[in-house]
JSON list of C-alpha atoms in Angstrom, two decimals:
[
{"chain": "A", "resi": 1, "resn": "UNK", "atom": "CA", "xyz": [57.11, 48.40, -146.81]},
{"chain": "A", "resi": 2, "resn": "UNK", "atom": "CA", "xyz": [56.38, 45.20, -145.05]},
{"chain": "A", "resi": 3, "resn": "UNK", "atom": "CA", "xyz": [53.90, 42.45, -144.81]},
{"chain": "A", "resi": 4, "resn": "UNK", "atom": "CA", "xyz": [52.19, 42.25, -141.30]},
{"chain": "A", "resi": 5, "resn": "UNK", "atom": "CA", "xyz": [50.91, 38.62, -141.98]},
{"chain": "A", "resi": 6, "resn": "UNK", "atom": "CA", "xyz": [48.29, 39.52, -139.74]},
{"chain": "A", "resi": 7, "resn": "UNK", "atom": "CA", "xyz": [45.16, 41.74, -139.62]},
{"chain": "A", "resi": 8, "resn": "UNK", "atom": "CA", "xyz": [45.47, 42.18, -135.77]},
{"chain": "A", "resi": 9, "resn": "UNK", "atom": "CA", "xyz": [46.73, 45.69, -135.03]},
{"chain": "A", "resi": 10, "resn": "UNK", "atom": "CA", "xyz": [48.79, 44.62, -131.95]},
{"chain": "A", "resi": 11, "resn": "UNK", "atom": "CA", "xyz": [50.81, 41.88, -133.78]},
{"chain": "A", "resi": 12, "resn": "UNK", "atom": "CA", "xyz": [51.25, 44.55, -136.67]},
{"chain": "A", "resi": 13, "resn": "UNK", "atom": "CA", "xyz": [52.73, 46.89, -134.25]},
{"chain": "A", "resi": 14, "resn": "UNK", "atom": "CA", "xyz": [54.76, 44.32, -132.58]},
{"chain": "A", "resi": 15, "resn": "UNK", "atom": "CA", "xyz": [56.33, 43.22, -135.89]},
{"chain": "A", "resi": 16, "resn": "UNK", "atom": "CA", "xyz": [57.00, 46.91, -136.77]},
{"chain": "A", "resi": 17, "resn": "UNK", "atom": "CA", "xyz": [58.89, 47.51, -133.24]},
{"chain": "A", "resi": 18, "resn": "UNK", "atom": "CA", "xyz": [61.00, 44.53, -133.99]},
{"chain": "A", "resi": 19, "resn": "UNK", "atom": "CA", "xyz": [61.76, 45.46, -137.74]},
{"chain": "A", "resi": 20, "resn": "UNK", "atom": "CA", "xyz": [62.59, 48.96, -136.17]},
{"chain": "A", "resi": 21, "resn": "UNK", "atom": "CA", "xyz": [65.05, 47.74, -133.66]},
{"chain": "A", "resi": 22, "resn": "UNK", "atom": "CA", "xyz": [66.86, 45.68, -136.02]},
{"chain": "A", "resi": 23, "resn": "UNK", "atom": "CA", "xyz": [67.19, 48.33, -138.55]},
{"chain": "A", "resi": 24, "resn": "UNK", "atom": "CA", "xyz": [68.45, 50.70, -135.64]},
{"chain": "A", "resi": 25, "resn": "UNK", "atom": "CA", "xyz": [71.55, 48.22, -135.02]},
{"chain": "A", "resi": 26, "resn": "UNK", "atom": "CA", "xyz": [72.61, 48.99, -138.71]},
{"chain": "A", "resi": 27, "resn": "UNK", "atom": "CA", "xyz": [72.00, 53.06, -138.11]},
{"chain": "A", "resi": 28, "resn": "UNK", "atom": "CA", "xyz": [71.16, 53.61, -141.65]},
{"chain": "A", "resi": 29, "resn": "UNK", "atom": "CA", "xyz": [71.34, 57.10, -143.12]},
{"chain": "A", "resi": 30, "resn": "UNK", "atom": "CA", "xyz": [68.84, 58.33, -144.15]},
{"chain": "A", "resi": 31, "resn": "UNK", "atom": "CA", "xyz": [66.35, 56.38, -141.62]},
{"chain": "A", "resi": 32, "resn": "UNK", "atom": "CA", "xyz": [64.49, 53.89, -142.94]},
{"chain": "A", "resi": 33, "resn": "UNK", "atom": "CA", "xyz": [61.01, 54.50, -142.78]},
{"chain": "A", "resi": 34, "resn": "UNK", "atom": "CA", "xyz": [58.79, 51.40, -142.18]},
{"chain": "A", "resi": 35, "resn": "UNK", "atom": "CA", "xyz": [55.20, 51.17, -143.98]},
{"chain": "A", "resi": 36, "resn": "UNK", "atom": "CA", "xyz": [53.11, 47.99, -142.37]},
{"chain": "A", "resi": 37, "resn": "UNK", "atom": "CA", "xyz": [51.14, 46.56, -145.27]},
{"chain": "A", "resi": 38, "resn": "UNK", "atom": "CA", "xyz": [48.11, 44.27, -143.85]},
{"chain": "A", "resi": 39, "resn": "UNK", "atom": "CA", "xyz": [47.44, 41.04, -146.15]},
{"chain": "A", "resi": 40, "resn": "UNK", "atom": "CA", "xyz": [44.63, 42.73, -148.01]},
{"chain": "A", "resi": 41, "resn": "UNK", "atom": "CA", "xyz": [44.48, 40.10, -150.35]},
{"chain": "A", "resi": 42, "resn": "UNK", "atom": "CA", "xyz": [44.20, 37.26, -148.10]},
{"chain": "A", "resi": 43, "resn": "UNK", "atom": "CA", "xyz": [41.64, 39.50, -145.88]},
{"chain": "A", "resi": 44, "resn": "UNK", "atom": "CA", "xyz": [39.55, 40.06, -149.09]},
{"chain": "A", "resi": 45, "resn": "UNK", "atom": "CA", "xyz": [39.16, 36.22, -149.62]},
{"chain": "A", "resi": 46, "resn": "UNK", "atom": "CA", "xyz": [37.86, 35.93, -145.93]},
{"chain": "A", "resi": 47, "resn": "UNK", "atom": "CA", "xyz": [35.71, 38.84, -146.21]},
{"chain": "A", "resi": 48, "resn": "UNK", "atom": "CA", "xyz": [33.67, 37.08, -148.86]},
{"chain": "A", "resi": 49, "resn": "UNK", "atom": "CA", "xyz": [33.68, 33.55, -147.50]},
{"chain": "A", "resi": 50, "resn": "UNK", "atom": "CA", "xyz": [31.52, 32.48, -150.30]},
{"chain": "A", "resi": 51, "resn": "UNK", "atom": "CA", "xyz": [34.36, 32.14, -152.69]},
{"chain": "A", "resi": 52, "resn": "UNK", "atom": "CA", "xyz": [36.34, 30.12, -150.33]},
{"chain": "A", "resi": 53, "resn": "UNK", "atom": "CA", "xyz": [33.51, 27.90, -149.27]},
{"chain": "A", "resi": 54, "resn": "UNK", "atom": "CA", "xyz": [32.53, 27.09, -152.81]},
{"chain": "A", "resi": 55, "resn": "UNK", "atom": "CA", "xyz": [36.44, 25.92, -153.35]},
{"chain": "A", "resi": 56, "resn": "UNK", "atom": "CA", "xyz": [36.20, 24.02, -150.16]},
{"chain": "A", "resi": 57, "resn": "UNK", "atom": "CA", "xyz": [33.02, 22.50, -150.77]},
{"chain": "A", "resi": 58, "resn": "UNK", "atom": "CA", "xyz": [31.88, 23.37, -147.41]},
{"chain": "A", "resi": 59, "resn": "UNK", "atom": "CA", "xyz": [30.63, 26.16, -145.04]},
{"chain": "A", "resi": 60, "resn": "UNK", "atom": "CA", "xyz": [33.66, 27.81, -142.96]},
{"chain": "A", "resi": 61, "resn": "UNK", "atom": "CA", "xyz": [33.02, 27.21, -139.29]},
{"chain": "A", "resi": 62, "resn": "UNK", "atom": "CA", "xyz": [32.67, 30.33, -137.20]},
{"chain": "A", "resi": 63, "resn": "UNK", "atom": "CA", "xyz": [35.92, 29.46, -135.46]},
{"chain": "A", "resi": 64, "resn": "UNK", "atom": "CA", "xyz": [37.68, 29.39, -138.91]},
{"chain": "A", "resi": 65, "resn": "UNK", "atom": "CA", "xyz": [36.48, 32.63, -140.01]},
{"chain": "A", "resi": 66, "resn": "UNK", "atom": "CA", "xyz": [37.80, 34.26, -136.66]},
{"chain": "A", "resi": 67, "resn": "UNK", "atom": "CA", "xyz": [40.88, 32.32, -137.16]},
{"chain": "A", "resi": 68, "resn": "UNK", "atom": "CA", "xyz": [41.18, 33.64, -140.75]},
{"chain": "A", "resi": 69, "resn": "UNK", "atom": "CA", "xyz": [40.48, 37.36, -139.62]},
{"chain": "A", "resi": 70, "resn": "UNK", "atom": "CA", "xyz": [43.22, 37.16, -137.09]},
{"chain": "A", "resi": 71, "resn": "UNK", "atom": "CA", "xyz": [45.82, 35.63, -139.48]},
{"chain": "A", "resi": 72, "resn": "UNK", "atom": "CA", "xyz": [44.75, 35.48, -143.02]},
{"chain": "A", "resi": 73, "resn": "UNK", "atom": "CA", "xyz": [47.69, 34.40, -144.61]},
{"chain": "A", "resi": 74, "resn": "UNK", "atom": "CA", "xyz": [48.24, 31.53, -142.14]},
{"chain": "A", "resi": 75, "resn": "UNK", "atom": "CA", "xyz": [44.99, 30.63, -142.51]},
{"chain": "A", "resi": 76, "resn": "UNK", "atom": "CA", "xyz": [45.15, 30.37, -146.22]},
{"chain": "A", "resi": 77, "resn": "UNK", "atom": "CA", "xyz": [48.44, 28.62, -146.35]},
{"chain": "A", "resi": 78, "resn": "UNK", "atom": "CA", "xyz": [47.31, 25.94, -144.08]},
{"chain": "A", "resi": 79, "resn": "UNK", "atom": "CA", "xyz": [44.40, 25.19, -146.21]},
{"chain": "A", "resi": 80, "resn": "UNK", "atom": "CA", "xyz": [46.25, 24.96, -149.76]},
{"chain": "A", "resi": 81, "resn": "UNK", "atom": "CA", "xyz": [45.99, 21.31, -150.17]},
{"chain": "A", "resi": 82, "resn": "UNK", "atom": "CA", "xyz": [42.35, 21.24, -149.32]},
{"chain": "A", "resi": 83, "resn": "UNK", "atom": "CA", "xyz": [41.94, 24.17, -151.77]},
{"chain": "A", "resi": 84, "resn": "UNK", "atom": "CA", "xyz": [43.92, 22.07, -154.48]},
{"chain": "A", "resi": 85, "resn": "UNK", "atom": "CA", "xyz": [46.63, 24.71, -154.90]},
{"chain": "A", "resi": 86, "resn": "UNK", "atom": "CA", "xyz": [50.49, 24.82, -154.03]},
{"chain": "A", "resi": 87, "resn": "UNK", "atom": "CA", "xyz": [50.33, 28.71, -152.91]},
{"chain": "A", "resi": 88, "resn": "UNK", "atom": "CA", "xyz": [48.34, 31.60, -152.41]},
{"chain": "A", "resi": 89, "resn": "UNK", "atom": "CA", "xyz": [49.60, 33.01, -155.77]},
{"chain": "A", "resi": 90, "resn": "UNK", "atom": "CA", "xyz": [48.34, 29.84, -157.37]},
{"chain": "A", "resi": 91, "resn": "UNK", "atom": "CA", "xyz": [44.90, 30.21, -155.59]},
{"chain": "A", "resi": 92, "resn": "UNK", "atom": "CA", "xyz": [44.40, 33.59, -157.02]},
{"chain": "A", "resi": 93, "resn": "UNK", "atom": "CA", "xyz": [45.49, 32.44, -160.46]},
{"chain": "A", "resi": 94, "resn": "UNK", "atom": "CA", "xyz": [43.16, 29.91, -160.29]},
{"chain": "A", "resi": 95, "resn": "UNK", "atom": "CA", "xyz": [40.16, 32.00, -159.64]},
{"chain": "A", "resi": 96, "resn": "UNK", "atom": "CA", "xyz": [37.24, 31.83, -161.98]},
{"chain": "A", "resi": 97, "resn": "UNK", "atom": "CA", "xyz": [35.95, 34.87, -163.92]},
{"chain": "A", "resi": 98, "resn": "UNK", "atom": "CA", "xyz": [32.75, 34.54, -161.52]},
{"chain": "A", "resi": 99, "resn": "UNK", "atom": "CA", "xyz": [34.88, 34.45, -158.25]},
{"chain": "A", "resi": 100, "resn": "UNK", "atom": "CA", "xyz": [36.92, 37.49, -159.37]},
{"chain": "A", "resi": 101, "resn": "UNK", "atom": "CA", "xyz": [33.58, 39.44, -160.12]},
{"chain": "A", "resi": 102, "resn": "UNK", "atom": "CA", "xyz": [32.57, 38.74, -156.37]},
{"chain": "A", "resi": 103, "resn": "UNK", "atom": "CA", "xyz": [36.00, 39.82, -155.09]},
{"chain": "A", "resi": 104, "resn": "UNK", "atom": "CA", "xyz": [35.71, 43.05, -157.43]},
{"chain": "A", "resi": 105, "resn": "UNK", "atom": "CA", "xyz": [32.70, 44.27, -155.61]},
{"chain": "A", "resi": 106, "resn": "UNK", "atom": "CA", "xyz": [34.66, 44.88, -152.51]},
{"chain": "A", "resi": 107, "resn": "UNK", "atom": "CA", "xyz": [35.09, 48.76, -152.02]},
{"chain": "A", "resi": 108, "resn": "UNK", "atom": "CA", "xyz": [38.64, 48.34, -150.98]},
{"chain": "A", "resi": 109, "resn": "UNK", "atom": "CA", "xyz": [39.50, 46.88, -154.35]},
{"chain": "A", "resi": 110, "resn": "UNK", "atom": "CA", "xyz": [37.91, 49.70, -156.11]},
{"chain": "A", "resi": 111, "resn": "UNK", "atom": "CA", "xyz": [39.53, 52.25, -154.00]},
{"chain": "A", "resi": 112, "resn": "UNK", "atom": "CA", "xyz": [42.92, 50.26, -154.91]},
{"chain": "A", "resi": 113, "resn": "UNK", "atom": "CA", "xyz": [42.25, 50.22, -158.34]},
{"chain": "A", "resi": 114, "resn": "UNK", "atom": "CA", "xyz": [41.81, 53.88, -158.34]},
{"chain": "A", "resi": 115, "resn": "UNK", "atom": "CA", "xyz": [44.76, 54.70, -156.56]},
{"chain": "A", "resi": 116, "resn": "UNK", "atom": "CA", "xyz": [46.96, 52.74, -158.86]},
{"chain": "A", "resi": 117, "resn": "UNK", "atom": "CA", "xyz": [45.63, 54.05, -162.10]},
{"chain": "A", "resi": 118, "resn": "UNK", "atom": "CA", "xyz": [45.94, 57.93, -160.94]},
{"chain": "A", "resi": 119, "resn": "UNK", "atom": "CA", "xyz": [49.57, 56.98, -160.34]},
{"chain": "A", "resi": 120, "resn": "UNK", "atom": "CA", "xyz": [50.13, 54.71, -163.26]},
{"chain": "A", "resi": 121, "resn": "UNK", "atom": "CA", "xyz": [53.03, 55.57, -165.37]},
{"chain": "A", "resi": 122, "resn": "UNK", "atom": "CA", "xyz": [51.37, 54.45, -168.58]},
{"chain": "A", "resi": 123, "resn": "UNK", "atom": "CA", "xyz": [48.18, 56.33, -169.14]},
{"chain": "A", "resi": 124, "resn": "UNK", "atom": "CA", "xyz": [45.09, 54.70, -169.41]}
]
C-alpha cells in the first residue's frame, strides 16, 4: 500500500506508475502488488470544513476548499501552524469529542469501522 498524497486520480495513477517502474528495476519475485491509498483522513477533514473552520476561526475560501480537495495532505500541512499543531497526527489527537462526532457521521468512516471490525483478530 502507498499513500497517494492526493485525491486527484491522475496524480495517483502517475505515482503508481512511478513506483511500478522503480520496483521493476529490482525485479522482485513474486511481483509486488501496489495498492494506492487516498489520504482519506485528510479528505475527511475537508469534506467537513466546519471542523477546520472552527479551528481556524474563519471560513475557508472557495479556492482553499478546491486546493484542499486536490491535495488534502499538503493543504493541511501548510496550515499546521495556523491550526496550532505540529503535525497532522497532532491535529487528530487534539480533536474535541464534538469534532470527532461530526467526522464520525461520514458514511466512509462507518464503512471503514465495519470493515475493521469484521476483520479484527480480537472479537468484539
